[in-house]
Amino acid sequence: MNTFGKLRLGINIDHVATIRNARGGALPDPLRAALLAEVSGADGITAHLREDRRHIRDGDIEALMAGISIPLNFECAATPEMQAIALRLKPHAVCLVPEKREERTTEGGLDVAGDEQRLAAFIAPLRDAGCRVSLFIGHEAAQIHASARIGAAVVELHTGRYCDLMAEGLHDEAAQEREALRKGAMLAHSLGLEVHMGHGLDYETASHVALFPEVVELNIGHFLIGEAVFRGLGPAIEEMRRRIDGARAGVPQA
Ligand code: PXP
């Protein structure tokens, strides 16, 4: 049994907005998805307001802030525009991610070590406003140490490479990557950082990283929105909840 307690499940609803935006108009409504996630076992909602507004829009963030009763994790790039929005709305958490216009999704982690001074200055007002600042980084020790030095409350370790290796059936490389994530989680925890993980997780990979005792939150989006097509969003989330709780409790996973 994991003595670190229950794992929080954050649901990323960006791709409900992706589907909405494919046709213009207002449907499907990301707020409705967030409210359904809330009653289906989510502990928080994540939404990424990208510079190009390709999925979530400013109005979605405001509607989520007003409409949900679980914490909102506002994901954004470390730009003055996003800082101003975060300081105006004061979400529970602000998760800083690298952003490239040409990428399809957030490809790598933030280079905290290479941009330490700027990021330290960037997060200070967010912390003063009461937001929990989370940095989306790779598992490299240099990035974890830099995140602790600049005073982040949380690091979210990028699981995308692990999930890609698993999907490709490259099990040796995946095992190495999983071990690197495990060590990263231990290091971050030892430095006083709260440890989250996310990106690319499905039922199998989420139940693997749920085993790391230092990890207190998983943020999952794309896979669950895809599963929702086949089984509905509520049941897809409930199944994820069962899987990660089961893994955490030491129940062997199929
Ligand atoms: N966490 C962070 C920081 C992310 O950028 C994303 C993707 O937006 C996720 C979690 C969720 O990733 P996925 O949609 O692949 O589950």
PDB file of C-alpha atoms and ligand atoms in Angstrom:
ATOM      1  CA  MET A   1       0.000   0.000   0.000  1.00  0.00           C
ATOM      2  CA  ASN A   2       1.276   3.420  -0.905  1.00  0.00           C
ATOM      3  CA  THR A   3       1.653   5.472   2.231  1.00  0.00           C
ATOM      4  CA  PHE A   4       1.747   8.778   0.352  1.00  0.00           C
ATOM      5  CA  GLY A   5      -2.031   8.604  -0.058  1.00  0.00           C
ATOM      6  CA  LYS A   6      -4.563   9.011  -2.809  1.00  0.00           C
ATOM      7  CA  LEU A   7      -3.441  10.155  -6.213  1.00  0.00           C
ATOM      8  CA  ARG A   8      -5.220  13.240  -7.557  1.00  0.00           C
ATOM      9  CA  LEU A   9      -6.587  12.996 -11.069  1.00  0.00           C
ATOM     10  CA  GLY A  10      -6.580  16.176 -13.144  1.00  0.00           C
ATOM     11  CA  ILE A  11      -8.589  16.079 -16.352  1.00  0.00           C
ATOM     12  CA  ASN A  12      -7.388  18.153 -19.287  1.00  0.00           C
ATOM     13  CA  ILE A  13     -10.369  19.250 -21.383  1.00  0.00           C
ATOM     14  CA  ASP A  14      -8.476  21.020 -24.188  1.00  0.00           C
ATOM     15  CA  HIS A  15      -9.592  18.575 -26.828  1.00  0.00           C
ATOM     16  CA  VAL A  16     -13.272  19.075 -26.120  1.00  0.00           C
ATOM     17  CA  ALA A  17     -12.517  22.611 -27.324  1.00  0.00           C
ATOM     18  CA  THR A  18     -10.565  21.186 -30.287  1.00  0.00           C
ATOM     19  CA  ILE A  19     -13.719  19.366 -31.426  1.00  0.00           C
ATOM     20  CA  ARG A  20     -15.850  22.456 -30.846  1.00  0.00           C
ATOM     21  CA  ASN A  21     -13.480  24.632 -32.838  1.00  0.00           C
ATOM     22  CA  ALA A  22     -13.443  22.198 -35.766  1.00  0.00           C
ATOM     23  CA  ARG A  23     -16.933  23.459 -36.578  1.00  0.00           C
ATOM     24  CA  GLY A  24     -17.017  26.867 -34.920  1.00  0.00           C
ATOM     25  CA  GLY A  25     -20.030  27.443 -32.690  1.00  0.00           C
ATOM     26  CA  ALA A  26     -20.363  26.514 -29.041  1.00  0.00           C
ATOM     27  CA  LEU A  27     -20.598  22.686 -28.957  1.00  0.00           C
ATOM     28  CA  PRO A  28     -19.310  20.540 -27.376  1.00  0.00           C
ATOM     29  CA  ASP A  29     -18.986  22.829 -24.375  1.00  0.00           C
ATOM     30  CA  PRO A  30     -15.705  22.431 -22.400  1.00  0.00           C
ATOM     31  CA  LEU A  31     -17.450  23.587 -19.213  1.00  0.00           C
ATOM     32  CA  ARG A  32     -19.994  20.780 -19.533  1.00  0.00           C
ATOM     33  CA  ALA A  33     -17.107  18.325 -19.889  1.00  0.00           C
ATOM     34  CA  ALA A  34     -15.430  19.779 -16.805  1.00  0.00           C
ATOM     35  CA  LEU A  35     -18.618  19.476 -14.752  1.00  0.00           C
ATOM     36  CA  LEU A  36     -19.042  15.871 -15.878  1.00  0.00           C
ATOM     37  CA  ALA A  37     -15.395  15.179 -15.004  1.00  0.00           C
ATOM     38  CA  GLU A  38     -16.044  16.628 -11.564  1.00  0.00           C
ATOM     39  CA  VAL A  39     -18.857  14.157 -10.826  1.00  0.00           C
ATOM     40  CA  SER A  40     -16.895  11.278 -12.389  1.00  0.00           C
ATOM     41  CA  GLY A  41     -13.931  11.383 -10.035  1.00  0.00           C
ATOM     42  CA  ALA A  42     -11.704  14.235 -11.204  1.00  0.00           C
ATOM     43  CA  ASP A  43      -9.906  16.208  -8.509  1.00  0.00           C
ATOM     44  CA  GLY A  44      -9.056  19.107 -10.790  1.00  0.00           C
ATOM     45  CA  ILE A  45      -9.447  20.470 -14.305  1.00  0.00           C
ATOM     46  CA  THR A  46      -6.578  21.515 -16.548  1.00  0.00           C
ATOM     47  CA  ALA A  47      -6.982  23.837 -19.511  1.00  0.00           C
ATOM     48  CA  HIS A  48      -4.174  25.161 -21.709  1.00  0.00           C
ATOM     49  CA  LEU A  49      -4.694  28.625 -23.149  1.00  0.00           C
ATOM     50  CA  ARG A  50      -2.254  28.615 -26.039  1.00  0.00           C
ATOM     51  CA  GLU A  51      -0.981  31.779 -27.639  1.00  0.00           C
ATOM     52  CA  ASP A  52      -2.794  30.850 -30.886  1.00  0.00           C
ATOM     53  CA  ARG A  53      -6.035  29.883 -29.031  1.00  0.00           C
ATOM     54  CA  ARG A  54      -6.220  26.708 -31.097  1.00  0.00           C
ATOM     55  CA  HIS A  55      -8.444  24.974 -28.547  1.00  0.00           C
ATOM     56  CA  ILE A  56      -9.200  26.691 -25.229  1.00  0.00           C
ATOM     57  CA  ARG A  57     -10.179  30.360 -25.514  1.00  0.00           C
ATOM     58  CA  ASP A  58     -10.146  33.158 -22.991  1.00  0.00           C
ATOM     59  CA  GLY A  59     -13.891  32.819 -22.429  1.00  0.00           C
ATOM     60  CA  ASP A  60     -13.479  29.122 -21.594  1.00  0.00           C
ATOM     61  CA  ILE A  61     -11.063  29.929 -18.782  1.00  0.00           C
ATOM     62  CA  GLU A  62     -13.477  32.484 -17.354  1.00  0.00           C
ATOM     63  CA  ALA A  63     -16.406  30.053 -17.638  1.00  0.00           C
ATOM     64  CA  LEU A  64     -14.377  27.316 -15.910  1.00  0.00           C
ATOM     65  CA  MET A  65     -13.323  29.646 -13.108  1.00  0.00           C
ATOM     66  CA  ALA A  66     -16.954  30.589 -12.523  1.00  0.00           C
ATOM     67  CA  GLY A  67     -18.489  27.169 -13.079  1.00  0.00           C
ATOM     68  CA  ILE A  68     -16.396  24.425 -11.503  1.00  0.00           C
ATOM     69  CA  SER A  69     -15.944  23.736  -7.828  1.00  0.00           C
ATOM     70  CA  ILE A  70     -12.707  21.726  -8.084  1.00  0.00           C
ATOM     71  CA  PRO A  71      -9.365  23.491  -8.642  1.00  0.00           C
ATOM     72  CA  LEU A  72      -8.445  24.858 -12.064  1.00  0.00           C
ATOM     73  CA  ASN A  73      -4.914  24.276 -13.291  1.00  0.00           C
ATOM     74  CA  PHE A  74      -4.349  27.064 -15.824  1.00  0.00           C
ATOM     75  CA  GLU A  75      -1.707  25.907 -18.262  1.00  0.00           C
ATOM     76  CA  CYS A  76       0.118  28.526 -20.315  1.00  0.00           C
ATOM     77  CA  ALA A  77       3.425  29.727 -21.713  1.00  0.00           C
ATOM     78  CA  ALA A  78       5.584  32.080 -19.656  1.00  0.00           C
ATOM     79  CA  THR A  79       4.620  35.210 -21.598  1.00  0.00           C
ATOM     80  CA  PRO A  80       3.543  38.639 -20.331  1.00  0.00           C
ATOM     81  CA  GLU A  81       0.092  38.141 -21.898  1.00  0.00           C
ATOM     82  CA  MET A  82      -0.520  34.892 -19.993  1.00  0.00           C
ATOM     83  CA  GLN A  83       0.895  36.297 -16.777  1.00  0.00           C
ATOM     84  CA  ALA A  84      -1.575  39.193 -16.978  1.00  0.00           C
ATOM     85  CA  ILE A  85      -4.494  36.771 -17.511  1.00  0.00           C
ATOM     86  CA  ALA A  86      -3.384  34.600 -14.585  1.00  0.00           C
ATOM     87  CA  LEU A  87      -2.989  37.602 -12.302  1.00  0.00           C
ATOM     88  CA  ARG A  88      -6.462  38.843 -13.237  1.00  0.00           C
ATOM     89  CA  LEU A  89      -8.211  35.484 -12.778  1.00  0.00           C
ATOM     90  CA  LYS A  90      -6.037  33.969 -10.016  1.00  0.00           C
ATOM     91  CA  PRO A  91      -6.631  30.268 -10.743  1.00  0.00           C
ATOM     92  CA  HIS A  92      -5.698  27.692  -8.124  1.00  0.00           C
ATOM     93  CA  ALA A  93      -2.600  26.659 -10.099  1.00  0.00           C
ATOM     94  CA  VAL A  94      -0.601  28.002 -13.018  1.00  0.00           C
ATOM     95  CA  CYS A  95       1.338  25.383 -14.942  1.00  0.00           C
ATOM     96  CA  LEU A  96       4.039  26.882 -17.163  1.00  0.00           C
ATOM     97  CA  VAL A  97       4.851  24.984 -20.330  1.00  0.00           C
ATOM     98  CA  PRO A  98       7.079  25.618 -23.330  1.00  0.00           C
ATOM     99  CA  GLU A  99       5.086  26.521 -26.412  1.00  0.00           C
ATOM    100  CA  LYS A 100       5.997  26.418 -30.045  1.00  0.00           C
ATOM    101  CA  ARG A 101       3.512  27.600 -32.621  1.00  0.00           C
ATOM    102  CA  GLU A 102       4.357  24.821 -35.100  1.00  0.00           C
ATOM    103  CA  GLU A 103       4.069  21.903 -32.626  1.00  0.00           C
ATOM    104  CA  ARG A 104       0.966  19.742 -32.453  1.00  0.00           C
ATOM    105  CA  THR A 105       1.260  19.295 -28.695  1.00  0.00           C
ATOM    106  CA  THR A 106       3.670  20.301 -25.921  1.00  0.00           C
ATOM    107  CA  GLU A 107       6.733  18.422 -27.101  1.00  0.00           C
ATOM    108  CA  GLY A 108       9.299  18.892 -24.391  1.00  0.00           C
ATOM    109  CA  GLY A 109       9.729  20.306 -20.936  1.00  0.00           C
ATOM    110  CA  LEU A 110      10.472  23.853 -19.955  1.00  0.00           C
ATOM    111  CA  ASP A 111      14.178  24.772 -19.895  1.00  0.00           C
ATOM    112  CA  VAL A 112      14.163  26.117 -16.355  1.00  0.00           C
ATOM    113  CA  ALA A 113      17.918  25.700 -15.937  1.00  0.00           C
ATOM    114  CA  GLY A 114      18.608  27.734 -19.074  1.00  0.00           C
ATOM    115  CA  ASP A 115      16.112  30.496 -18.272  1.00  0.00           C
ATOM    116  CA  GLU A 116      16.358  30.608 -14.504  1.00  0.00           C
ATOM    117  CA  GLN A 117      16.467  34.320 -13.821  1.00  0.00           C
ATOM    118  CA  ARG A 118      13.637  35.225 -16.160  1.00  0.00           C
ATOM    119  CA  LEU A 119      11.418  32.424 -14.826  1.00  0.00           C
ATOM    120  CA  ALA A 120      12.178  33.342 -11.218  1.00  0.00           C
ATOM    121  CA  ALA A 121      10.997  36.892 -11.912  1.00  0.00           C
ATOM    122  CA  PHE A 122       8.046  35.597 -13.893  1.00  0.00           C
ATOM    123  CA  ILE A 123       6.655  33.343 -11.169  1.00  0.00           C
ATOM    124  CA  ALA A 124       7.179  35.707  -8.228  1.00  0.00           C
ATOM    125  CA  PRO A 125       3.995  37.764  -8.798  1.00  0.00           C
ATOM    126  CA  LEU A 126       1.988  34.607  -9.452  1.00  0.00           C
ATOM    127  CA  ARG A 127       3.080  33.182  -6.127  1.00  0.00           C
ATOM    128  CA  ASP A 128       2.328  36.501  -4.425  1.00  0.00           C
ATOM    129  CA  ALA A 129      -1.183  36.330  -5.933  1.00  0.00           C
ATOM    130  CA  GLY A 130      -1.675  32.940  -4.251  1.00  0.00           C
ATOM    131  CA  CYS A 131      -1.369  30.690  -7.337  1.00  0.00           C
ATOM    132  CA  ARG A 132       0.471  27.396  -6.987  1.00  0.00           C
ATOM    133  CA  VAL A 133       3.119  27.568  -9.685  1.00  0.00           C
ATOM    134  CA  SER A 134       3.870  24.324 -11.471  1.00  0.00           C
ATOM    135  CA  LEU A 135       6.667  23.876 -14.021  1.00  0.00           C
ATOM    136  CA  PHE A 136       6.288  21.269 -16.758  1.00  0.00           C
ATOM    137  CA  ILE A 137       9.768  19.807 -17.129  1.00  0.00           C
ATOM    138  CA  GLY A 138      11.705  16.728 -18.163  1.00  0.00           C
ATOM    139  CA  HIS A 139      13.124  14.414 -15.518  1.00  0.00           C
ATOM    140  CA  GLU A 140      16.703  15.755 -15.785  1.00  0.00           C
ATOM    141  CA  ALA A 141      18.241  16.606 -12.413  1.00  0.00           C
ATOM    142  CA  ALA A 142      19.398  20.044 -13.617  1.00  0.00           C
ATOM    143  CA  GLN A 143      15.809  21.049 -14.438  1.00  0.00           C
ATOM    144  CA  ILE A 144      14.502  19.755 -11.116  1.00  0.00           C
ATOM    145  CA  HIS A 145      17.183  21.573  -9.096  1.00  0.00           C
ATOM    146  CA  ALA A 146      16.551  24.805 -11.009  1.00  0.00           C
ATOM    147  CA  SER A 147      12.789  24.497 -10.392  1.00  0.00           C
ATOM    148  CA  ALA A 148      13.403  24.173  -6.658  1.00  0.00           C
ATOM    149  CA  ARG A 149      15.834  27.113  -6.652  1.00  0.00           C
ATOM    150  CA  ILE A 150      13.384  29.512  -8.266  1.00  0.00           C
ATOM    151  CA  GLY A 151      10.656  28.653  -5.765  1.00  0.00           C
ATOM    152  CA  ALA A 152       8.130  26.660  -7.772  1.00  0.00           C
ATOM    153  CA  ALA A 153       5.639  24.757  -5.618  1.00  0.00           C
ATOM    154  CA  VAL A 154       5.185  21.923  -8.094  1.00  0.00           C
ATOM    155  CA  VAL A 155       6.970  20.203 -10.955  1.00  0.00           C
ATOM    156  CA  GLU A 156       5.015  18.205 -13.492  1.00  0.00           C
ATOM    157  CA  LEU A 157       7.308  15.643 -15.098  1.00  0.00           C
ATOM    158  CA  HIS A 158       6.712  15.062 -18.815  1.00  0.00           C
ATOM    159  CA  THR A 159       5.657  11.453 -19.454  1.00  0.00           C
ATOM    160  CA  GLY A 160       5.319  11.841 -23.232  1.00  0.00           C
ATOM    161  CA  ARG A 161       8.513  10.011 -24.161  1.00  0.00           C
ATOM    162  CA  TYR A 162       7.664   7.108 -21.846  1.00  0.00           C
ATOM    163  CA  CYS A 163       4.199   6.787 -23.366  1.00  0.00           C
ATOM    164  CA  ASP A 164       5.587   6.957 -26.925  1.00  0.00           C
ATOM    165  CA  LEU A 165       8.134   4.221 -26.182  1.00  0.00           C
ATOM    166  CA  MET A 166       5.423   2.013 -24.680  1.00  0.00           C
ATOM    167  CA  ALA A 167       3.149   2.607 -27.672  1.00  0.00           C
ATOM    168  CA  GLU A 168       5.985   1.626 -30.014  1.00  0.00           C
ATOM    169  CA  GLY A 169       6.603  -1.566 -28.043  1.00  0.00           C
ATOM    170  CA  LEU A 170      10.175  -0.498 -27.172  1.00  0.00           C
ATOM    171  CA  HIS A 171      10.010  -2.031 -23.720  1.00  0.00           C
ATOM    172  CA  ASP A 172      13.705  -1.825 -22.774  1.00  0.00           C
ATOM    173  CA  GLU A 173      13.930   1.864 -23.611  1.00  0.00           C
ATOM    174  CA  ALA A 174      10.560   2.420 -21.916  1.00  0.00           C
ATOM    175  CA  ALA A 175      11.823   0.730 -18.755  1.00  0.00           C
ATOM    176  CA  GLN A 176      14.850   3.048 -18.732  1.00  0.00           C
ATOM    177  CA  GLU A 177      12.644   6.084 -19.197  1.00  0.00           C
ATOM    178  CA  ARG A 178      10.303   4.913 -16.424  1.00  0.00           C
ATOM    179  CA  GLU A 179      13.291   4.540 -14.121  1.00  0.00           C
ATOM    180  CA  ALA A 180      14.456   8.051 -14.996  1.00  0.00           C
ATOM    181  CA  LEU A 181      10.970   9.366 -14.190  1.00  0.00           C
ATOM    182  CA  ARG A 182      11.011   7.494 -10.881  1.00  0.00           C
ATOM    183  CA  LYS A 183      14.377   8.980  -9.937  1.00  0.00           C
ATOM    184  CA  GLY A 184      13.211  12.424 -11.028  1.00  0.00           C
ATOM    185  CA  ALA A 185      10.141  12.110  -8.807  1.00  0.00           C
ATOM    186  CA  MET A 186      12.297  11.081  -5.846  1.00  0.00           C
ATOM    187  CA  LEU A 187      14.730  13.953  -6.371  1.00  0.00           C
ATOM    188  CA  ALA A 188      11.965  16.538  -6.744  1.00  0.00           C
ATOM    189  CA  HIS A 189      10.201  15.276  -3.634  1.00  0.00           C
ATOM    190  CA  SER A 190      13.451  15.356  -1.658  1.00  0.00           C
ATOM    191  CA  LEU A 191      13.839  19.033  -2.610  1.00  0.00           C
ATOM    192  CA  GLY A 192      10.393  19.855  -1.258  1.00  0.00           C
ATOM    193  CA  LEU A 193       8.629  20.046  -4.617  1.00  0.00           C
ATOM    194  CA  GLU A 194       5.173  18.546  -5.101  1.00  0.00           C
ATOM    195  CA  VAL A 195       5.403  16.056  -7.962  1.00  0.00           C
ATOM    196  CA  HIS A 196       2.859  15.716 -10.760  1.00  0.00           C
ATOM    197  CA  MET A 197       3.123  13.788 -14.015  1.00  0.00           C
ATOM    198  CA  GLY A 198       1.357  14.038 -17.318  1.00  0.00           C
ATOM    199  CA  HIS A 199       1.278  13.903 -21.088  1.00  0.00           C
ATOM    200  CA  GLY A 200       0.266  10.994 -23.275  1.00  0.00           C
ATOM    201  CA  LEU A 201      -0.947   8.812 -20.408  1.00  0.00           C
ATOM    202  CA  ASP A 202      -3.456   6.023 -21.063  1.00  0.00           C
ATOM    203  CA  TYR A 203      -4.884   3.389 -18.724  1.00  0.00           C
ATOM    204  CA  GLU A 204      -1.715   1.289 -18.807  1.00  0.00           C
ATOM    205  CA  THR A 205       0.937   3.989 -18.545  1.00  0.00           C
ATOM    206  CA  ALA A 206      -1.055   5.923 -15.934  1.00  0.00           C
ATOM    207  CA  SER A 207      -1.220   2.817 -13.742  1.00  0.00           C
ATOM    208  CA  HIS A 208       2.572   2.471 -14.089  1.00  0.00           C
ATOM    209  CA  VAL A 209       3.423   5.982 -12.932  1.00  0.00           C
ATOM    210  CA  ALA A 210       0.701   5.784 -10.256  1.00  0.00           C
ATOM    211  CA  LEU A 211       3.059   3.370  -8.504  1.00  0.00           C
ATOM    212  CA  PHE A 212       5.605   6.099  -7.762  1.00  0.00           C
ATOM    213  CA  PRO A 213       4.800   7.138  -4.207  1.00  0.00           C
ATOM    214  CA  GLU A 214       6.109  10.687  -4.642  1.00  0.00           C
ATOM    215  CA  VAL A 215       3.638  11.477  -7.427  1.00  0.00           C
ATOM    216  CA  VAL A 216       0.530  13.168  -6.065  1.00  0.00           C
ATOM    217  CA  GLU A 217      -1.265  14.176  -9.272  1.00  0.00           C
ATOM    218  CA  LEU A 218      -1.666  12.943 -12.834  1.00  0.00           C
ATOM    219  CA  ASN A 219      -2.965  15.222 -15.583  1.00  0.00           C
ATOM    220  CA  ILE A 220      -4.622  13.389 -18.435  1.00  0.00           C
ATOM    221  CA  GLY A 221      -6.496  14.646 -21.475  1.00  0.00           C
ATOM    222  CA  HIS A 222      -6.181  13.383 -25.026  1.00  0.00           C
ATOM    223  CA  PHE A 223      -6.572   9.672 -24.312  1.00  0.00           C
ATOM    224  CA  LEU A 224      -9.695  10.183 -22.204  1.00  0.00           C
ATOM    225  CA  ILE A 225     -11.376  12.502 -24.698  1.00  0.00           C
ATOM    226  CA  GLY A 226     -10.719   9.813 -27.328  1.00  0.00           C
ATOM    227  CA  GLU A 227     -12.100   7.076 -25.073  1.00  0.00           C
ATOM    228  CA  ALA A 228     -15.167   9.228 -24.512  1.00  0.00           C
ATOM    229  CA  VAL A 229     -16.118   8.707 -28.162  1.00  0.00           C
ATOM    230  CA  PHE A 230     -16.578   5.013 -27.447  1.00  0.00           C
ATOM    231  CA  ARG A 231     -17.728   4.772 -23.852  1.00  0.00           C
ATOM    232  CA  GLY A 232     -18.688   8.286 -22.777  1.00  0.00           C
ATOM    233  CA  LEU A 233     -16.572  10.751 -20.836  1.00  0.00           C
ATOM    234  CA  GLY A 234     -17.934   9.861 -17.397  1.00  0.00           C
ATOM    235  CA  PRO A 235     -17.237   6.111 -17.688  1.00  0.00           C
ATOM    236  CA  ALA A 236     -13.816   6.781 -19.287  1.00  0.00           C
ATOM    237  CA  ILE A 237     -12.800   8.924 -16.317  1.00  0.00           C
ATOM    238  CA  GLU A 238     -14.299   6.507 -13.791  1.00  0.00           C
ATOM    239  CA  GLU A 239     -12.240   3.703 -15.325  1.00  0.00           C
ATOM    240  CA  MET A 240      -9.067   5.817 -15.075  1.00  0.00           C
ATOM    241  CA  ARG A 241      -9.893   6.550 -11.451  1.00  0.00           C
ATOM    242  CA  ARG A 242     -10.314   2.821 -10.773  1.00  0.00           C
ATOM    243  CA  ARG A 243      -7.050   1.982 -12.525  1.00  0.00           C
ATOM    244  CA  ILE A 244      -4.856   4.518 -10.776  1.00  0.00           C
ATOM    245  CA  ASP A 245      -6.453   3.925  -7.378  1.00  0.00           C
ATOM    246  CA  GLY A 246      -6.017   0.183  -7.895  1.00  0.00           C
ATOM    247  CA  ALA A 247      -2.370   0.566  -8.896  1.00  0.00           C
ATOM    248  CA  ARG A 248      -1.761   2.822  -5.921  1.00  0.00           C
ATOM    249  CA  ALA A 249      -3.360   0.297  -3.574  1.00  0.00           C
ATOM    250  CA  GLY A 250      -1.177  -2.492  -4.927  1.00  0.00           C
ATOM    251  CA  VAL A 251      -3.922  -4.304  -6.842  1.00  0.00           C
ATOM    252  CA  PRO A 252      -2.322  -6.020  -9.884  1.00  0.00           C
ATOM    253  CA  GLN A 253      -3.478  -4.275 -13.098  1.00  0.00           C
ATOM    254  CA  ALA A 254      -4.586  -6.210 -16.172  1.00  0.00           C
TER     255      ALA A 254
HETATM  256  N1  PXP B   1       0.131  18.074 -18.581  1.00  0.00           N
HETATM  257  C1  PXP B   1       0.639  19.063 -19.351  1.00  0.00           C
HETATM  258  C2  PXP B   1       1.549  20.039 -18.705  1.00  0.00           C
HETATM  259  C3  PXP B   1       0.294  19.168 -20.716  1.00  0.00           C
HETATM  260  O1  PXP B   1       0.823  20.146 -21.474  1.00  0.00           O
HETATM  261  C4  PXP B   1      -0.624  18.260 -21.254  1.00  0.00           C
HETATM  262  C5  PXP B   1      -1.060  18.403 -22.673  1.00  0.00           C
HETATM  263  O2  PXP B   1      -1.677  19.617 -22.870  1.00  0.00           O
HETATM  264  C6  PXP B   1      -1.137  17.269 -20.422  1.00  0.00           C
HETATM  265  C7  PXP B   1      -0.718  17.176 -19.095  1.00  0.00           C
HETATM  266  C8  PXP B   1      -2.127  16.269 -20.905  1.00  0.00           C
HETATM  267  O3  PXP B   1      -1.568  15.509 -21.928  1.00  0.00           O
HETATM  268  P1  PXP B   1      -2.489  14.522 -22.752  1.00  0.00           P
HETATM  269  O4  PXP B   1      -3.548  15.365 -23.395  1.00  0.00           O
HETATM  270  O5  PXP B   1      -1.555  13.912 -23.724  1.00  0.00           O
HETATM  271  O6  PXP B   1      -3.072  13.545 -21.776  1.00  0.00           O
END
